Structures are given as structure tokens and as C-alpha cells.
PDB file of C-alpha atoms and ligand atoms in Angstrom:
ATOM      1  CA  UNK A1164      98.832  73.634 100.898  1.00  0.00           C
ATOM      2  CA  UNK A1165      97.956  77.145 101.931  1.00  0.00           C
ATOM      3  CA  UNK A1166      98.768  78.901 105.067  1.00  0.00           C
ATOM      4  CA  UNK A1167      96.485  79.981 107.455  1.00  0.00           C
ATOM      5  CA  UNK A1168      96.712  83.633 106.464  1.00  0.00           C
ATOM      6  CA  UNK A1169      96.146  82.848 102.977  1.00  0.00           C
ATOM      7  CA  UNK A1170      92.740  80.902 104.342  1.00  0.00           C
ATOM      8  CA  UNK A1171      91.905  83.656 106.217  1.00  0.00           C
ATOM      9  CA  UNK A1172      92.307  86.381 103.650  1.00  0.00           C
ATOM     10  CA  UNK A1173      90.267  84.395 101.238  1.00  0.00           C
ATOM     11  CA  UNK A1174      87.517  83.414 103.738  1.00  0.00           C
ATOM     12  CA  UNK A1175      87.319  87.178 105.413  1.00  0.00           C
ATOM     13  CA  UNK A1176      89.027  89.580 102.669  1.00  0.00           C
ATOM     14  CA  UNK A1177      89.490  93.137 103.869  1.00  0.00           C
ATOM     15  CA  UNK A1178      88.425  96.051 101.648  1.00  0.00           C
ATOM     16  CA  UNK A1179      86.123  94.568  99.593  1.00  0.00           C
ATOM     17  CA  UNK A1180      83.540  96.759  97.965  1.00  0.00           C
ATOM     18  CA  UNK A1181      84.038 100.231  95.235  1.00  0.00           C
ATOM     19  CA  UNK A1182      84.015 103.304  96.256  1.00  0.00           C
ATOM     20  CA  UNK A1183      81.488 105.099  94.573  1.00  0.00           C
ATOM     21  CA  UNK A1184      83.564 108.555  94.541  1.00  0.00           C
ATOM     22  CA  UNK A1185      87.443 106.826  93.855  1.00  0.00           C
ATOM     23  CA  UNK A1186      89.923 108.954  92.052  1.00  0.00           C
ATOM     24  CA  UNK A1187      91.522 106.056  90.711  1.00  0.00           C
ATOM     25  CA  UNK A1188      89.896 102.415  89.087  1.00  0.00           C
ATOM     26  CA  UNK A1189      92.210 100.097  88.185  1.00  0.00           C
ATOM     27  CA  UNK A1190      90.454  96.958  85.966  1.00  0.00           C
ATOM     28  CA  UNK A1191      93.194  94.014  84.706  1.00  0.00           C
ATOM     29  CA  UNK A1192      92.500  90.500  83.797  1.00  0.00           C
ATOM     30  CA  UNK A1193      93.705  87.711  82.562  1.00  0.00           C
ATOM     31  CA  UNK A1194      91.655  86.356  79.269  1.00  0.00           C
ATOM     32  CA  UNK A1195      93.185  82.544  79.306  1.00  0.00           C
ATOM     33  CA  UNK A1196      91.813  82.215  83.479  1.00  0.00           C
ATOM     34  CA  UNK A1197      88.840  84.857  83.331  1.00  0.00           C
ATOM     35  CA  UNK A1198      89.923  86.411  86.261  1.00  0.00           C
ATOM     36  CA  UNK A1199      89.004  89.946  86.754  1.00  0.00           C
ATOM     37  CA  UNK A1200      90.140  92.520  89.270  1.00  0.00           C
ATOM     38  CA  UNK A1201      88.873  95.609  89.945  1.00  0.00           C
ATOM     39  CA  UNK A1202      90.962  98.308  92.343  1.00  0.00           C
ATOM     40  CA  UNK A1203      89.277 101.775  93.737  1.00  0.00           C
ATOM     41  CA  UNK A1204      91.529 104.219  95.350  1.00  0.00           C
ATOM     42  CA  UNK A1205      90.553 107.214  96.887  1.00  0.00           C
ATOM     43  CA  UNK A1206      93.642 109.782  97.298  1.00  0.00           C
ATOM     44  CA  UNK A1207      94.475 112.708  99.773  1.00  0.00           C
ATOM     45  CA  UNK A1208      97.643 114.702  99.780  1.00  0.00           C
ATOM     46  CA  UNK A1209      99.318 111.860  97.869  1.00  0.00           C
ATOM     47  CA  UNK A1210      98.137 109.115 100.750  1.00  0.00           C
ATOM     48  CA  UNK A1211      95.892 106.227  99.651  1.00  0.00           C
ATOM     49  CA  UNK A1212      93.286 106.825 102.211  1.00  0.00           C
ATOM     50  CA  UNK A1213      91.016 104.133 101.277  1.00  0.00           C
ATOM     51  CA  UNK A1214      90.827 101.275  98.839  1.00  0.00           C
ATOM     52  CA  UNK A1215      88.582  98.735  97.336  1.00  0.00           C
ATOM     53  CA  UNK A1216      88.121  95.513  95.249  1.00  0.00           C
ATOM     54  CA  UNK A1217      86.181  93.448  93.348  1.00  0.00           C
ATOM     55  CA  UNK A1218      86.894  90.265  91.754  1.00  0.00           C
ATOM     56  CA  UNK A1219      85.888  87.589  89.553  1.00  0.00           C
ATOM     57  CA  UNK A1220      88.920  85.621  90.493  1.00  0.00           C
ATOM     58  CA  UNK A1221      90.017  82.429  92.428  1.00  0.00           C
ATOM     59  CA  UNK A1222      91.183  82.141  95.752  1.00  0.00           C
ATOM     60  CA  UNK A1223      94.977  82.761  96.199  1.00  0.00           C
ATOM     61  CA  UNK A1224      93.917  86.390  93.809  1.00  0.00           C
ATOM     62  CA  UNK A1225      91.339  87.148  96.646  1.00  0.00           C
ATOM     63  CA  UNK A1226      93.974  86.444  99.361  1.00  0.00           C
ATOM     64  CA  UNK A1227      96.530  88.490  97.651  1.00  0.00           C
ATOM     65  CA  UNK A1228      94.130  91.679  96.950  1.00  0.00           C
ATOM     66  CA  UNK A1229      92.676  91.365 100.529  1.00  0.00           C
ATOM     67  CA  UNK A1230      96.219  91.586 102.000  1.00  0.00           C
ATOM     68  CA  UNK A1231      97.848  94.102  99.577  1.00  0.00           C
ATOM     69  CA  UNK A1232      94.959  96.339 100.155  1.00  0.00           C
ATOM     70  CA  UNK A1233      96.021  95.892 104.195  1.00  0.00           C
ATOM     71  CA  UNK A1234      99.721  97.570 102.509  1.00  0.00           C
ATOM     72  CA  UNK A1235      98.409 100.028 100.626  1.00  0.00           C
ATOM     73  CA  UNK A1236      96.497 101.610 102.532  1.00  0.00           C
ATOM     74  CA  UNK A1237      97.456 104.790 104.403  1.00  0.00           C
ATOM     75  CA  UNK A1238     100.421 104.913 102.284  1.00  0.00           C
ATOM     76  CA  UNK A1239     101.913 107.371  99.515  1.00  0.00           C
ATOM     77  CA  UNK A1240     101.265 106.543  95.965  1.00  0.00           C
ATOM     78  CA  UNK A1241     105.239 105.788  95.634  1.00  0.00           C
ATOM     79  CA  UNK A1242     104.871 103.025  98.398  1.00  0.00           C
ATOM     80  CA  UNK A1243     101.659 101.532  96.518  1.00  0.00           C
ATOM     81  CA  UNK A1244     103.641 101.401  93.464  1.00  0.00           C
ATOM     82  CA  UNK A1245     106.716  99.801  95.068  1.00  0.00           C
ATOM     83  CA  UNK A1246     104.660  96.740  96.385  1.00  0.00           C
ATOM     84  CA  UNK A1247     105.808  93.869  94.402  1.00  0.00           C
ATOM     85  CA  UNK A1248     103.670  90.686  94.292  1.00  0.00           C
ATOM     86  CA  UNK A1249     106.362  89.180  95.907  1.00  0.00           C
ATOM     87  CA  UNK A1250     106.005  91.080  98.885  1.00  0.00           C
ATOM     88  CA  UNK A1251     102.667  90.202  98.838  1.00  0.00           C
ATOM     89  CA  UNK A1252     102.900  86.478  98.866  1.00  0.00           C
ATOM     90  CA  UNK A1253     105.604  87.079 101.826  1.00  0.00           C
ATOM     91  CA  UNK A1254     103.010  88.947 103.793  1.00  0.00           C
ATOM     92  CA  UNK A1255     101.011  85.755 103.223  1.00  0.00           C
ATOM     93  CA  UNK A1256     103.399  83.158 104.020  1.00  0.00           C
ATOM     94  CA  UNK A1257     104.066  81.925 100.454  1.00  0.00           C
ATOM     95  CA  UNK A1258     101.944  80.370  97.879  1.00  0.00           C
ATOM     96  CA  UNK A1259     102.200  77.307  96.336  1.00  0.00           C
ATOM     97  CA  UNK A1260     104.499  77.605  93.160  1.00  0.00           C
ATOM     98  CA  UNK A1261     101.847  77.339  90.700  1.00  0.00           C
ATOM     99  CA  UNK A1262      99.545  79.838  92.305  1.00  0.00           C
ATOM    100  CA  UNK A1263     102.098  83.029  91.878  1.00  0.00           C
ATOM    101  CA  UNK A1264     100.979  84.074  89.316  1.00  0.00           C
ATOM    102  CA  UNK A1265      97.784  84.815  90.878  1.00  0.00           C
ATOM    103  CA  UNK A1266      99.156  87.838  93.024  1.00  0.00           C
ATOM    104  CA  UNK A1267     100.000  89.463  90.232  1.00  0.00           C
ATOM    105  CA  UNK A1268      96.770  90.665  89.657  1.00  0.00           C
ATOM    106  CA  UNK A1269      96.568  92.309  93.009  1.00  0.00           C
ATOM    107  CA  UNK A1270     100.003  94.524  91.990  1.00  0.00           C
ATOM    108  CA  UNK A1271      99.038  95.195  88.743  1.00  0.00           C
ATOM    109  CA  UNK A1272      95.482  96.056  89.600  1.00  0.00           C
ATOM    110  CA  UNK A1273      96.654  98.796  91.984  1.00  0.00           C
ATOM    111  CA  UNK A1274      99.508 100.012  89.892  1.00  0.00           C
ATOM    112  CA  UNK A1275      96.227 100.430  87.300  1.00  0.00           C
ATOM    113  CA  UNK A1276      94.312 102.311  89.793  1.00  0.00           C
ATOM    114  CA  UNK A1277      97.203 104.442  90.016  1.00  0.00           C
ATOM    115  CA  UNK A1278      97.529 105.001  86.558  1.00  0.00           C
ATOM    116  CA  UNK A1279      93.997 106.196  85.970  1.00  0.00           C
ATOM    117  CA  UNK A1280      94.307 108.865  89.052  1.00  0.00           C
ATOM    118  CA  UNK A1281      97.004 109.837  87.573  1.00  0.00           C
ATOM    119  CA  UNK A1282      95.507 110.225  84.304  1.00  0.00           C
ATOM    120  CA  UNK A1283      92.502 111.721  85.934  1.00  0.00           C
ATOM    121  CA  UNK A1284      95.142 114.729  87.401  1.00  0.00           C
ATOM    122  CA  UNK A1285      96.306 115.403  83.683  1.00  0.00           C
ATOM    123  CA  UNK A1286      99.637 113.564  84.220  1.00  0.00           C
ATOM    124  CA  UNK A1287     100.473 111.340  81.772  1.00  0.00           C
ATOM    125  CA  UNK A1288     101.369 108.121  83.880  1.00  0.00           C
ATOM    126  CA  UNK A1289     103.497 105.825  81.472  1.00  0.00           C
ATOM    127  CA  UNK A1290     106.309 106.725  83.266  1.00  0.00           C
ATOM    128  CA  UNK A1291     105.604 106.998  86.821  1.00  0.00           C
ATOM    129  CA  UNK A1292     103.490 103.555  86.609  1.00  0.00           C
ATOM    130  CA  UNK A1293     105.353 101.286  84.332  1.00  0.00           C
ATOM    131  CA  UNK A1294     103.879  98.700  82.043  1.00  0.00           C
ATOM    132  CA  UNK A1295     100.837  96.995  83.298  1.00  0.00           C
ATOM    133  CA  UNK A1296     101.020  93.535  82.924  1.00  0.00           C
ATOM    134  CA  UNK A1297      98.323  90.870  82.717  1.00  0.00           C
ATOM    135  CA  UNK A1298      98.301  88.453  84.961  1.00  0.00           C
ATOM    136  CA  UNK A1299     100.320  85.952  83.997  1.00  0.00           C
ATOM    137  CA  UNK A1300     101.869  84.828  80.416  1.00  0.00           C
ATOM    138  CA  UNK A1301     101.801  81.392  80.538  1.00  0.00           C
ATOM    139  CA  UNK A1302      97.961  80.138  80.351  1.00  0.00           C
ATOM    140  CA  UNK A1303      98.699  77.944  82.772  1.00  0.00           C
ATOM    141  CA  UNK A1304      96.080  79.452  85.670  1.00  0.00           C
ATOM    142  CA  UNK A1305      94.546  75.957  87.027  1.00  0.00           C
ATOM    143  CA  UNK A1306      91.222  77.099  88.848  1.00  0.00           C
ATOM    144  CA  UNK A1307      91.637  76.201  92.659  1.00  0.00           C
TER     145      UNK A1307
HETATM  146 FE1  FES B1958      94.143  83.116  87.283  1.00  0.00          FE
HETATM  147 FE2  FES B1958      94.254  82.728  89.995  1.00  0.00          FE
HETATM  148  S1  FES B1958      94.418  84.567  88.872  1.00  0.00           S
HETATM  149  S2  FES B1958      93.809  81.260  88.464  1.00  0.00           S
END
């Protein structure tokens, strides 16, 4: 049912911690699951230098954050914010259908993160970020 990748991200997830001194915290959750994640960023000359999580969420959202935090990092803030959740589940091998949804909290939390540096510089970030979504619509998150 899940790849081996996927297992090994959720058993061993990379990046996971805060960072007392971030310049960004990104917090989004999903009230119909409970799922909570929580993205630290800490930003140099526009490069994500290092980044954190936290999460109060099942296993295919630990995969996903442990994995997109692998993408992220060492990157510009425009390559963070053009990391789709699908990309994420590619990097993974896939996910099973009804697990998708899950990975959205990984983009969303870091497009969050991004948001509140942002907001932290005096840039209003509503355009540069986008909406942030919750995690999924549906209320269909089945604990696994
Ligand atoms: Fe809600 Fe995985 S994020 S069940």
C-alpha cells in the first residue's frame, strides 16, 4: 500500500524539530482530521537555509513534510513556493488515492511559513503566496 520511501520518511522523517530563531512559522490544519502542521524556515539572501516541522498528523502527512522539507531546503523562496503537493507525492512514489489529501498540508504549511517571513519583512504576502488552503475539503481524512 505504501512505498518504501513513503515507510521510510514516516519511520525516519528528516527535519524534524523548530527552530527557535525562524524567520518564518507556518501553522495549518485541518479541523474535520485534527491534523496539525507546523513549518519553521530560517532565510538567507532569499535561500531557505534550514527548515523544520512539527506535527500532530498521520503518517502519509509525516512522509510528505519529511520529504518536501528534503526540496525545500537550500532553495529560493520562489522554488519553495512552486512545490506542488503533487510533486511531493512523486518524490515519494505515489500515495494511495485516498491519502492525497494528506500532502497538502506539507505545501500549504510551507507556503504559510513563507507568508509569515514575508509578513515579518513588511511585505504584504497575499500576492506573492496565494491562498492558503486547509488541508483538504472533503472531511473525508480516514486516520491510517
Ligand atoms: Fe488528515 Fe492525513 S492529513 S488524515
Amino acid at each position: 500500500m505504501y512505498t518504501e520511501l513513503v515507510m521510510d520518511h514516516f519511520t525516519n522523517p528528516r527535519n524534524v524539530g523548530e527552530i527557535t530563531d525562524a524567520d518564518g512559522i507556518g501553522e495549518v490544519g485541518n479541523a474535520k482530521c485534527g491534523d496539525i502542521m507546523k513549518m519553521y524556515i530560517k532565510v538567507e539572501n532569499n535561500i531557505i537555509t534550514d527548515v523544520k516541522f512539527k506535527t500532530y498528523g498521520c503518517g502519509s502527512a509525516i512522509a510528505t513534510s519529511s520529504i518536501a522539507t528534503e526540496m525545500i531546503k537550500g532553495h529560493t523562496i520562489e522554488e519553495a513556493l512552486q512545490l506542488s503537493n503533487k510533486a511531493v507525492v512523486e518524490a515519494l512514489g505515489g500515495l494511495p488515492a485516498h491519502k492525497i489529501h494528506c500532502s497538502v498540508l506539507a505545501e500549504q504549511s510551507i507556503k504559510a511559513a513563507i507568508a509569515d517571513y514575508y509578513t515579518r519583512q513588511g511585505i504584504d504576502p497575499t500576492l506573492i503566496v496565494g491562498e492558503i488552503h486547509e488541508c483538504c475539503h472533503d472531511g473525508e481524512c480516514g486516520k491510517e
